[in-house]
Each structure stands twice: as C-alpha cells, then as structure tokens.
CSV table of C-alpha atoms (C1' of nucleotides) in Angstrom, one decimal:
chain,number,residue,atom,x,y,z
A,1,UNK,CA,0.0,0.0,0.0
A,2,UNK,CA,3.2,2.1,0.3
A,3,UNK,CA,5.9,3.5,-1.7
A,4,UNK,CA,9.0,1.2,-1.0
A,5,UNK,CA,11.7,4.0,-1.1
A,6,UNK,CA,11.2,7.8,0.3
A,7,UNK,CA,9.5,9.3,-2.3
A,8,UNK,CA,12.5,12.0,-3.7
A,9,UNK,CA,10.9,14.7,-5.6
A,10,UNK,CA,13.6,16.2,-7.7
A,11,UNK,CA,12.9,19.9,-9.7
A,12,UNK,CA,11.1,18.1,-12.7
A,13,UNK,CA,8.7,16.5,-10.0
A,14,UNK,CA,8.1,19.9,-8.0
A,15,UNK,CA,7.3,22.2,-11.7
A,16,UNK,CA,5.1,19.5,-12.4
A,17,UNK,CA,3.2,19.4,-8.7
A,18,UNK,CA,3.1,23.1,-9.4
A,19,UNK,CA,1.2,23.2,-12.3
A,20,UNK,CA,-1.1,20.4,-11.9
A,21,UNK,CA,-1.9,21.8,-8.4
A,22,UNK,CA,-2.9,25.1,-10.5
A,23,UNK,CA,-4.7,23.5,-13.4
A,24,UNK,CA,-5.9,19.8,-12.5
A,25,UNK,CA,-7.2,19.3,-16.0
A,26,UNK,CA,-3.4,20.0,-17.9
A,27,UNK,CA,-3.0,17.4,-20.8
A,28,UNK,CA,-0.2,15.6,-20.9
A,29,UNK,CA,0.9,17.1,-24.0
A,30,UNK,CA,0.3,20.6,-22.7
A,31,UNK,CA,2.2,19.4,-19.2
A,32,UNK,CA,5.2,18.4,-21.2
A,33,UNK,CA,5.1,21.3,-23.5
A,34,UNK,CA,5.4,23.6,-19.9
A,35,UNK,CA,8.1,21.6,-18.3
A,36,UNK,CA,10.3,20.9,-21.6
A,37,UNK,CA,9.9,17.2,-21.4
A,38,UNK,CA,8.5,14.3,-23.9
A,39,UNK,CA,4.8,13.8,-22.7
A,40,UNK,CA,5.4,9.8,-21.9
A,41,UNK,CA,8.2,11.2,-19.7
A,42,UNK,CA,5.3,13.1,-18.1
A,43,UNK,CA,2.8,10.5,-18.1
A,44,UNK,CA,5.2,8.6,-16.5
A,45,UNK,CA,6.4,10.9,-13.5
A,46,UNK,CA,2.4,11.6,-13.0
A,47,UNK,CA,2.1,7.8,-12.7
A,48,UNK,CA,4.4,7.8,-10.2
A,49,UNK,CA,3.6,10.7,-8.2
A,50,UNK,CA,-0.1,9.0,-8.1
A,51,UNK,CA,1.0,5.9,-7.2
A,52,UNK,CA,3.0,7.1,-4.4
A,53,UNK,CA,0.4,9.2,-3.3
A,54,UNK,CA,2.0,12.5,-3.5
A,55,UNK,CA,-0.5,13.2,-5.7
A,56,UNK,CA,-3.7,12.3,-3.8
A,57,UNK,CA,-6.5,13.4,-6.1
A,58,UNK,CA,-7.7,16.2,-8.5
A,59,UNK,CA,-10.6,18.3,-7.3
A,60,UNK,CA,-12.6,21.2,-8.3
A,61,UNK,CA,-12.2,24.4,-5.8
A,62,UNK,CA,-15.3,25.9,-5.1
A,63,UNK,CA,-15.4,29.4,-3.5
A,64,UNK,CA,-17.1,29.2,-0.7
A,65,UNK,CA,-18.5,32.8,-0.6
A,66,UNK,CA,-19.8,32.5,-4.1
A,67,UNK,CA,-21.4,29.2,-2.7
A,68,UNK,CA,-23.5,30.8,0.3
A,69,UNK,CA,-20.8,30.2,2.7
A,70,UNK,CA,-18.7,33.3,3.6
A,71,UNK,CA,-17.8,33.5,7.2
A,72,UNK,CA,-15.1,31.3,7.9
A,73,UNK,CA,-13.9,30.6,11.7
A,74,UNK,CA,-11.4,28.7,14.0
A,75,UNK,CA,-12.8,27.2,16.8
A,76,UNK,CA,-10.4,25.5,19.4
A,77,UNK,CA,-11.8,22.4,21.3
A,78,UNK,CA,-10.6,22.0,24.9
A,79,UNK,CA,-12.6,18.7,25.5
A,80,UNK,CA,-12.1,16.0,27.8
A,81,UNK,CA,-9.4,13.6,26.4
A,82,UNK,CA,-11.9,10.5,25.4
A,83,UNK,CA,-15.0,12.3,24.8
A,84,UNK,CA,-13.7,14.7,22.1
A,85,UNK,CA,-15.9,15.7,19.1
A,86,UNK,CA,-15.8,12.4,16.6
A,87,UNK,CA,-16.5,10.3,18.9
A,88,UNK,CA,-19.6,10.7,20.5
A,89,UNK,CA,-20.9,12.2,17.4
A,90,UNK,CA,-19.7,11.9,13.7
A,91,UNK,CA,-18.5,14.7,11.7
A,92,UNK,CA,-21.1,14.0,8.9
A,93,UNK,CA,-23.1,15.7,11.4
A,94,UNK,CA,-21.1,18.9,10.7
A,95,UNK,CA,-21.4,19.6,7.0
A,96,UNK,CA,-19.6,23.2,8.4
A,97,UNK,CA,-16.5,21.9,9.7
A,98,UNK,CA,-13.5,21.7,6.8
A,99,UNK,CA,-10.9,21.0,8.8
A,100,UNK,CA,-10.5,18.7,12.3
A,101,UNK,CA,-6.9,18.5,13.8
A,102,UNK,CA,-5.6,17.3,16.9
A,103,UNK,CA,-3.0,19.3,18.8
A,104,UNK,CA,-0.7,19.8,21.2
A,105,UNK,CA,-0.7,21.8,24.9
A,106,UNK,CA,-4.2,21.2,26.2
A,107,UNK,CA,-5.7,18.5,24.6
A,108,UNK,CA,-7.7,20.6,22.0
A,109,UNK,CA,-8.6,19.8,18.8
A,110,UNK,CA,-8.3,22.7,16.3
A,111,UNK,CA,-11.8,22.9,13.6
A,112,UNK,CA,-11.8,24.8,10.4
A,113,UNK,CA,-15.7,25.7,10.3
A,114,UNK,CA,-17.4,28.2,7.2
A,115,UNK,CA,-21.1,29.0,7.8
A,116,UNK,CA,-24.1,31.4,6.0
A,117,UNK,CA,-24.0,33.7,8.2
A,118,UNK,CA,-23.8,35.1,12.0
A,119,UNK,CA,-26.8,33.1,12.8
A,120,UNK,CA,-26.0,29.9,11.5
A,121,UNK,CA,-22.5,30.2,13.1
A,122,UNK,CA,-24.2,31.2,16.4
A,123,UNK,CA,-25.5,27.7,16.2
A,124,UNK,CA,-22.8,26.0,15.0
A,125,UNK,CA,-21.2,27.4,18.3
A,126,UNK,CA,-24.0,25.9,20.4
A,127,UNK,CA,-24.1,22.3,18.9
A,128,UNK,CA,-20.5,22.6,19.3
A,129,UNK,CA,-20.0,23.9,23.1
A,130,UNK,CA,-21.8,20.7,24.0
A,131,UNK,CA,-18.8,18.9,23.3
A,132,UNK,CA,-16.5,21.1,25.6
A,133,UNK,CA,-14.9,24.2,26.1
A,134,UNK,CA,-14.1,25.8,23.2
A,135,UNK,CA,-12.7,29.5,21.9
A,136,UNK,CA,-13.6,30.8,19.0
A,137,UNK,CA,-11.8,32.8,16.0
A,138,UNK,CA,-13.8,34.6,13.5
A,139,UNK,CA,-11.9,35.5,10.5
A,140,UNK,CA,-12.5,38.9,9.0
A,141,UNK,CA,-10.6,38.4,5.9
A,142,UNK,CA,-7.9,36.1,4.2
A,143,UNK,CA,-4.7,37.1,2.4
A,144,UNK,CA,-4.1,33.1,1.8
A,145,UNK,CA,-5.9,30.5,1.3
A,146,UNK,CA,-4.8,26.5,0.5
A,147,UNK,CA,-1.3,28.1,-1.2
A,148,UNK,CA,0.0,25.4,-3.2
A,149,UNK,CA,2.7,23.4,-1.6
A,150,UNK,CA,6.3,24.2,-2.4
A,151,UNK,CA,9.6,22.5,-1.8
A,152,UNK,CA,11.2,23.3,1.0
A,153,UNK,CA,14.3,25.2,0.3
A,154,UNK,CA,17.2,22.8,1.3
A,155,UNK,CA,19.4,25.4,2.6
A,156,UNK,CA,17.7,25.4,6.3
A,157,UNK,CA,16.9,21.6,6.4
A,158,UNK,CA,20.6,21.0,7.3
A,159,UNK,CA,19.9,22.3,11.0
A,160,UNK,CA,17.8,19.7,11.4
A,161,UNK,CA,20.1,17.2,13.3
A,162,UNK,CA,21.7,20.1,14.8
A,163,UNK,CA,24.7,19.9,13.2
A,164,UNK,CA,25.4,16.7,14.2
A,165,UNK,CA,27.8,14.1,11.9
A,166,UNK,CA,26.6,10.4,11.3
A,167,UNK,CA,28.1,8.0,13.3
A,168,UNK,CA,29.1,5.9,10.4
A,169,UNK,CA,32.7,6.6,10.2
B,1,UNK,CA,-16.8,40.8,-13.7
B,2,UNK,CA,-19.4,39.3,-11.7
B,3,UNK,CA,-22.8,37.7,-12.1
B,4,UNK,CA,-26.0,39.3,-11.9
B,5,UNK,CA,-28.3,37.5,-9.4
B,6,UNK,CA,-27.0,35.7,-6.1
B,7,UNK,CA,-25.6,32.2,-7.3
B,8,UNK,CA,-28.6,30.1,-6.2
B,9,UNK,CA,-27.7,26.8,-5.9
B,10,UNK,CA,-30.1,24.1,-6.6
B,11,UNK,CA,-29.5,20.7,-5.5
B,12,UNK,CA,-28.4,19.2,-8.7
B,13,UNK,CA,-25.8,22.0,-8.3
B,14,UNK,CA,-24.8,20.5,-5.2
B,15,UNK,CA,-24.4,17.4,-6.9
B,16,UNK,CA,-21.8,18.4,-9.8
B,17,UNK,CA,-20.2,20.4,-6.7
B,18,UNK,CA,-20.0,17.3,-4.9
B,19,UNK,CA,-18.6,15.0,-7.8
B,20,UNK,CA,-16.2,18.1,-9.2
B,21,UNK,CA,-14.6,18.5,-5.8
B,22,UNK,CA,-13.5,14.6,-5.7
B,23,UNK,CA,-12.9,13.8,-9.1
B,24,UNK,CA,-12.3,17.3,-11.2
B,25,UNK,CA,-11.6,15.2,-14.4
B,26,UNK,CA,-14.7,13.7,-15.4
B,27,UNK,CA,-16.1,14.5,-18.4
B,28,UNK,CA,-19.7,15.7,-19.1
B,29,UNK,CA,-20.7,12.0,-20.1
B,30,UNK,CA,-19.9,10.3,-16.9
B,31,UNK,CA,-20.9,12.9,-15.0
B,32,UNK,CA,-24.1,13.3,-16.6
B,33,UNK,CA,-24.5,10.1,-15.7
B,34,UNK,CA,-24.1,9.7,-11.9
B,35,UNK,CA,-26.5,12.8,-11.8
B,36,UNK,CA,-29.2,11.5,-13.9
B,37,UNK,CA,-29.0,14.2,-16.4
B,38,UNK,CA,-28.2,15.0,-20.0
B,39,UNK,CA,-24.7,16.0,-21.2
B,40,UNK,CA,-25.4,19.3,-22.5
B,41,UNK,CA,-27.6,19.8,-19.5
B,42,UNK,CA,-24.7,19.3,-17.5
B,43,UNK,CA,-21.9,21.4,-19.7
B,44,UNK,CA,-24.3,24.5,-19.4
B,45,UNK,CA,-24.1,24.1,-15.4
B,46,UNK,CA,-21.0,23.7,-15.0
B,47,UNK,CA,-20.4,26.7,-17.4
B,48,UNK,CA,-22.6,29.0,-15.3
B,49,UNK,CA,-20.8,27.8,-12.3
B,50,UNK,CA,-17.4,28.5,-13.1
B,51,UNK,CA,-18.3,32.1,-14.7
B,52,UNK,CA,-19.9,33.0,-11.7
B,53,UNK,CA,-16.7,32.0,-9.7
B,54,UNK,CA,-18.4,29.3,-7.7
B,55,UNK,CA,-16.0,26.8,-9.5
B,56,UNK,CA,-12.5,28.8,-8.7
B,57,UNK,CA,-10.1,26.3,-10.7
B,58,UNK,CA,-9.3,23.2,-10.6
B,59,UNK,CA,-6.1,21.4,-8.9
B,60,UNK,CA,-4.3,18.7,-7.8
B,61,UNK,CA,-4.4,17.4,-4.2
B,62,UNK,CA,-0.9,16.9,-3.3
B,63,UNK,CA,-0.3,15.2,-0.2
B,64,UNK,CA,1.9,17.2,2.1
B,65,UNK,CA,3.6,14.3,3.8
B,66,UNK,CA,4.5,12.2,1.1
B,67,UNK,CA,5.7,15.2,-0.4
B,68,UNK,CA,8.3,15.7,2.6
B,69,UNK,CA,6.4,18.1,4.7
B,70,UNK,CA,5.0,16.4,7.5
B,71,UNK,CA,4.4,18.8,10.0
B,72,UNK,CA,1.7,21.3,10.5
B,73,UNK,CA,0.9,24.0,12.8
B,74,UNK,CA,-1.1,27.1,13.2
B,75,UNK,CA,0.5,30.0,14.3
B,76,UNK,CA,-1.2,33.1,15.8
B,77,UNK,CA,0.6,36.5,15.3
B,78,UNK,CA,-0.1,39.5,17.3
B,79,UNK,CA,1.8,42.1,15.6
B,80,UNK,CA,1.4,45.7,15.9
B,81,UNK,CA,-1.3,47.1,13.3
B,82,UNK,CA,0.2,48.0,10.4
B,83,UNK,CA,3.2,46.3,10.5
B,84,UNK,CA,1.7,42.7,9.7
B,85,UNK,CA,3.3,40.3,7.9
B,86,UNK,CA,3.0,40.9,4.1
B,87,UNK,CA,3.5,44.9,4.2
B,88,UNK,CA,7.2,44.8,5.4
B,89,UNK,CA,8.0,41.2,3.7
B,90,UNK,CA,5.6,39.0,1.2
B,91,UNK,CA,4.8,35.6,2.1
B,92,UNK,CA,6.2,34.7,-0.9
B,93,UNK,CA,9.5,34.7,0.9
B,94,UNK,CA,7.8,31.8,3.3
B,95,UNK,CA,7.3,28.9,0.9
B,96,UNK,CA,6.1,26.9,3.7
B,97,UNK,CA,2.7,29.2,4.6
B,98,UNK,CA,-0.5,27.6,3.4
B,99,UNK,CA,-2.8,30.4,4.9
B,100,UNK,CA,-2.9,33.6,5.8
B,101,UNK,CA,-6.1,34.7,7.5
B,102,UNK,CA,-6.9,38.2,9.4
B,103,UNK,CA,-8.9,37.2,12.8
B,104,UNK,CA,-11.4,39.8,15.4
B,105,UNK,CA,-9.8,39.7,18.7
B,106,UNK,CA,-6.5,41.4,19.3
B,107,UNK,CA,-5.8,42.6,15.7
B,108,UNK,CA,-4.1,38.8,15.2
B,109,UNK,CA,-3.4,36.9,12.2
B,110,UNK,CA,-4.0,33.0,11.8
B,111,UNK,CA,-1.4,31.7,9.7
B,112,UNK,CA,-1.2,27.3,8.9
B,113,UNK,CA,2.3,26.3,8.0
B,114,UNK,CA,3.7,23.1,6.8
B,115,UNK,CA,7.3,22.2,7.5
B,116,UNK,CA,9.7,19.4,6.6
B,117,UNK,CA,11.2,18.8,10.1
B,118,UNK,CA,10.7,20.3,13.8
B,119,UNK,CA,14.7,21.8,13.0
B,120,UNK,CA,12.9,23.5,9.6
B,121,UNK,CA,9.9,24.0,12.0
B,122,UNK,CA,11.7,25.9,14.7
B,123,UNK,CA,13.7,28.0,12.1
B,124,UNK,CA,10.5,29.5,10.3
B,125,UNK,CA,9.3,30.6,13.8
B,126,UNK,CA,12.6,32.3,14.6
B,127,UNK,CA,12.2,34.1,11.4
B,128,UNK,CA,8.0,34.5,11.5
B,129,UNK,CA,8.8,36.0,15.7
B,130,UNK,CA,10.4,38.8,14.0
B,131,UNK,CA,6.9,40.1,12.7
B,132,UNK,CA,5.3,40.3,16.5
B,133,UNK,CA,4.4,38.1,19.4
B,134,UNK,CA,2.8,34.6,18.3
B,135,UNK,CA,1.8,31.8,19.7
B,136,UNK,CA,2.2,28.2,18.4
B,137,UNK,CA,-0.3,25.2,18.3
B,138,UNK,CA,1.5,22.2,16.6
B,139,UNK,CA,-0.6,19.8,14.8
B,140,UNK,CA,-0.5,15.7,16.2
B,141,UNK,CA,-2.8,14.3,13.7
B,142,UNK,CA,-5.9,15.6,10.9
B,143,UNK,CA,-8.7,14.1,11.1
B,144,UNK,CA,-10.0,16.0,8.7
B,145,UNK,CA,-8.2,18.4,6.4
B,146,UNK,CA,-9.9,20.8,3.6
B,147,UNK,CA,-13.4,18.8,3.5
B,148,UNK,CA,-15.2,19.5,0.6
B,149,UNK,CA,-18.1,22.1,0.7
B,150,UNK,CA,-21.2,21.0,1.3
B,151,UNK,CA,-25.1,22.6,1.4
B,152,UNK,CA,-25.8,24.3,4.0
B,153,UNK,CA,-28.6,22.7,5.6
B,154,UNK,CA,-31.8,25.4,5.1
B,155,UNK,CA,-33.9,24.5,8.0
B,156,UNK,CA,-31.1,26.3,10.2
B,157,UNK,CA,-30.4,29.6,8.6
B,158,UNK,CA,-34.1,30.5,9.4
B,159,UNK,CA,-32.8,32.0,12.2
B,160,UNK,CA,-30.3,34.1,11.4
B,161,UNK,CA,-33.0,37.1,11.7
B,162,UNK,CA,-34.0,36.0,14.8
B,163,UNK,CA,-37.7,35.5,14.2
B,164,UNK,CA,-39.0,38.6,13.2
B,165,UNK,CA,-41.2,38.6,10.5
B,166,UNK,CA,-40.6,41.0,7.6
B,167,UNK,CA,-42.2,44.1,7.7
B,168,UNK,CA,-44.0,43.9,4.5
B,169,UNK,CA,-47.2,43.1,5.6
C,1,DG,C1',14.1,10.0,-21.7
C,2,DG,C1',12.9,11.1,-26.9
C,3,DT,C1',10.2,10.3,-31.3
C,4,DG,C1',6.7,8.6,-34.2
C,5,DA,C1',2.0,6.7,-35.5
C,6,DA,C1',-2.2,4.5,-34.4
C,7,DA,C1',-6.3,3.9,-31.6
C,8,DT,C1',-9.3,5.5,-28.2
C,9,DT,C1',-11.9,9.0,-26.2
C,10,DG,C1',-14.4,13.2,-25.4
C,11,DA,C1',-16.3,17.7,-26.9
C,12,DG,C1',-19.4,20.2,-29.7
C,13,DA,C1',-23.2,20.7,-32.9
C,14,DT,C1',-27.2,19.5,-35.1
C,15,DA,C1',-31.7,17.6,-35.7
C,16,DT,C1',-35.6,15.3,-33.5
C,17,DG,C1',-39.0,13.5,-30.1
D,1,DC,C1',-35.2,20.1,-22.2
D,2,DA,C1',-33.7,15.1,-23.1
D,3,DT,C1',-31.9,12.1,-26.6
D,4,DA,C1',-29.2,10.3,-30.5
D,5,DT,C1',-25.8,10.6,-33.8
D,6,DC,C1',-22.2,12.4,-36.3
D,7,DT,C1',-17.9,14.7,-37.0
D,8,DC,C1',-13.8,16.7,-35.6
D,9,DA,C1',-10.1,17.3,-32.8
D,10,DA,C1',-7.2,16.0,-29.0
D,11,DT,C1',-4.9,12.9,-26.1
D,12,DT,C1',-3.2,8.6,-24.6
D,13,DT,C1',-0.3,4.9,-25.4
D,14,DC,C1',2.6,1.7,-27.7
D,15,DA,C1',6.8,0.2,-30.0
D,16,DC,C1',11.2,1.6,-31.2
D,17,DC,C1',15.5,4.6,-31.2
DNA sequence: GGTGAAATTGAGATATG
DNA sequence: CATATCTCAATTTCACC
C-alpha cells in the first residue's frame, strides 16, 4: 500500500506538482510542453507521483463565498481527552467543519468551520459547546488560502540534526 | 466581472459540486451520468458555475507528507497594526505558509504552515517571531483536512434574523 | 528520456422527439 | 429540455531509437 523507497521529488517532479496543483485538467501534452519534457516522460512521472500518493487526487475548488458560505472561523476544542468531538458524534453531522486537527498543549482539537451567516454560526457554536470548552476565532478576511505546496528550500533543512555528523565513520 | 443575481444553488448543483470536488476530471458524459442528467444539460451548469466564480479552478491534491512536509501548525501573530506580515516582507519569501487569515480579537493573524522537520519547524518561527508576538499550536494528527463544501442545511439559517417577521405586511 | 504513429476518447453541434 | 448521432479534434499509449 506504500511506496518502498522515500519518495525523492527532484525539480522536474516539483514544476510538475506546481502546475497540476494550478490546473488539474493539464493534458499531458500541454504538461510536457510547460516543463520541456516528452509527454510519456510526463505521463510517467504523473504515474508515479499518483501511485506514491503525493499526488492524492484532483478536485474542483469551489469558493465558498460564491457558494453561500462566507464566514469562515477557527474554533479550538478543549474537551475532555476520550470524549472529544468524533466520537460521541460523527462529523457528517457537521457539513460546516472543513478542517479537524488534533493538537498539542491542552488537549484541543483545532476545527476549520465556514457557515451562512452570524446566525448559523451562532448555532454552529451551540451544537459545538456541548462537546467542551471551546474558543472561537472569526476571521475577518484572508490574504491566503490552501497556497499550493512548495519544496522546501534545502538550505535550512541542514539544521535539522543540529549539526550533528553520522556515526558511520 | 461578476454575475448578476445571487448564485442560487439548486440541489443538482450541489451534486456536480459534490462530484467536481472529488474527481475534477470527469467529463460531461460520466458525470451526466451519476446525476441523472443529460450532457449538454450538465456542460451548461457547469459553465454557469465556473463564470460566476463558484468553481475557482481546478487542482491537484498533493499530499503534504508524502511530499516531505509532514508537520503542520497554526500559528497566531499579534503584531502591531500596520506592521503585519506581508507589508514589510511578502509571504512569498515563506514557501512553507499555506494560509494567511486576518482574525477579530487582538488585531491577530491566523497563519497554517507546513514544514519538513521540527529543526525547519523551529527555524520558520525564529524568522516569523520577528513580525510580533505569536503563539504556536503544533498539529498531532488531521482528522479532517480541507473537507469539501457541502449545502448548508436550510432549516437552520431561518434563524439568522431572529424570528422577526418582515415588515411587509 | 525522446520520437513517431495508431487507436481511443471526449467535446461540440445538429436535428428530432 | 432530453436524446441520439455524427464529425472533428485531441490525447493517450505503444513500440522503437
């Protein structure tokens, strides 16, 4: 179910991720003709990047203000450790939640939520506070959002092991 | 630049919202099929949808682990007013922001960064603590990350004006 | 990884029920 | 507005260099 070896994206890989990430609907020929490569060459990197996973899927980004759904919000969830949302009640229950992560400090769980309006987001709130303590972000505007993911400039990784050498020799 | 009346989505909107967000790249035929509706039926919506900006593009859905960045975290900034991030520096010299979001409260911004390693991790926060004060919630695990949009369900919006009845009559 | 050609597939338009 | 069919163009994919 797994890639055997660690997936190494080299520059060809990463202009490729770019554009597909900006036009999921790129021909192969119209790929290969961006990046300066053959299109089986492509076709064949694509393959791979699927395969892997990397690439996990192509989807249609709707706007969610044009769709009905302008206010967007982060809630935190400080709930007790077993009974957090999820598990007493499914997110399907929640068409308004995007985003559900777990994280550190207080045992909160961070939510992503977009609703109609002030109303409806007044009662997402309620449905939610039953499920603990929560604090709430409201978001007034966005500079950003879902930038497309870009390699990692190798330059800083190196600080990673702090300097450390390998034991090896 | 814009379309006349509000976008009102129907359900069969919904529908080719719902299908378009998982699979971008199927063609009028098949997914005139799984909606039980004819091909040029279908075009004509999905025309209409992505001139009126509902549809914002299409992309690939690259996953941000297998691509090398496995950590996440959400960063909130409390810098002073008009010295946010993105006036003095752009965020295009921070590959690793996803989002950039302006939040109520104490004139913070909500920022969700991805990084290769904690030593990468630690690094970008160095750099990002030169903008103002911020506080750091690292991400254990997502549950749920960028959901797609779904219908808000009517029967609650009915409150957003509190009850009152319209003054027409 | 590049080049070529053949086969498949989907888009668009038209005419009809 | 749904359906059917037709034509044209584009892309995928294969075999070979």
């Amino acid at each position: 179910m797994n890639a055997l070896r660690s997936p190494e994206l080299d520059e060809t890989d990463w202009k490729i991720l770019a554009e597909l990430q900006s036009d999921a609907r790129l021909s192969f020929n119209e790929l290969s003709r961006r990046i300066h490569l053959s299109a089986p060459a492509v076709a064949e990197r694509v393959r791979r990047l699927e395969e892997s996973g990397v690439i996990a899927g192509y989807g249609a980004r709707v706007d969610p203000a044009k769709a009905g759904q302008p206010l967007l919000a982060f809630i935190q969830l400080r709930c007790s450790l077993s009974r957090c949302l999820l598990k007493t009640t499914g997110a399907d229950d929640f068409p308004e939640i995007a985003e559900v992560h777990k994280l550190s400090g207080e045992h909160c769980s961070m939510l992503k939520v977009r609703a109609a309006s002030l109303g409806h987001l007044e009662g997402l709130i309620e449905r939610l506070g039953e499920h603990g303590e929560l604090r709430t972000h409201i978001v007034l505007s966005t500079q950003y959002d879902d930038r497309p993911l870009a390699p990692t400039t190798p330059d800083r990784e190196v600080s990673d092991s702090a300097g450390w050498a390998r034991p090896g020799r």
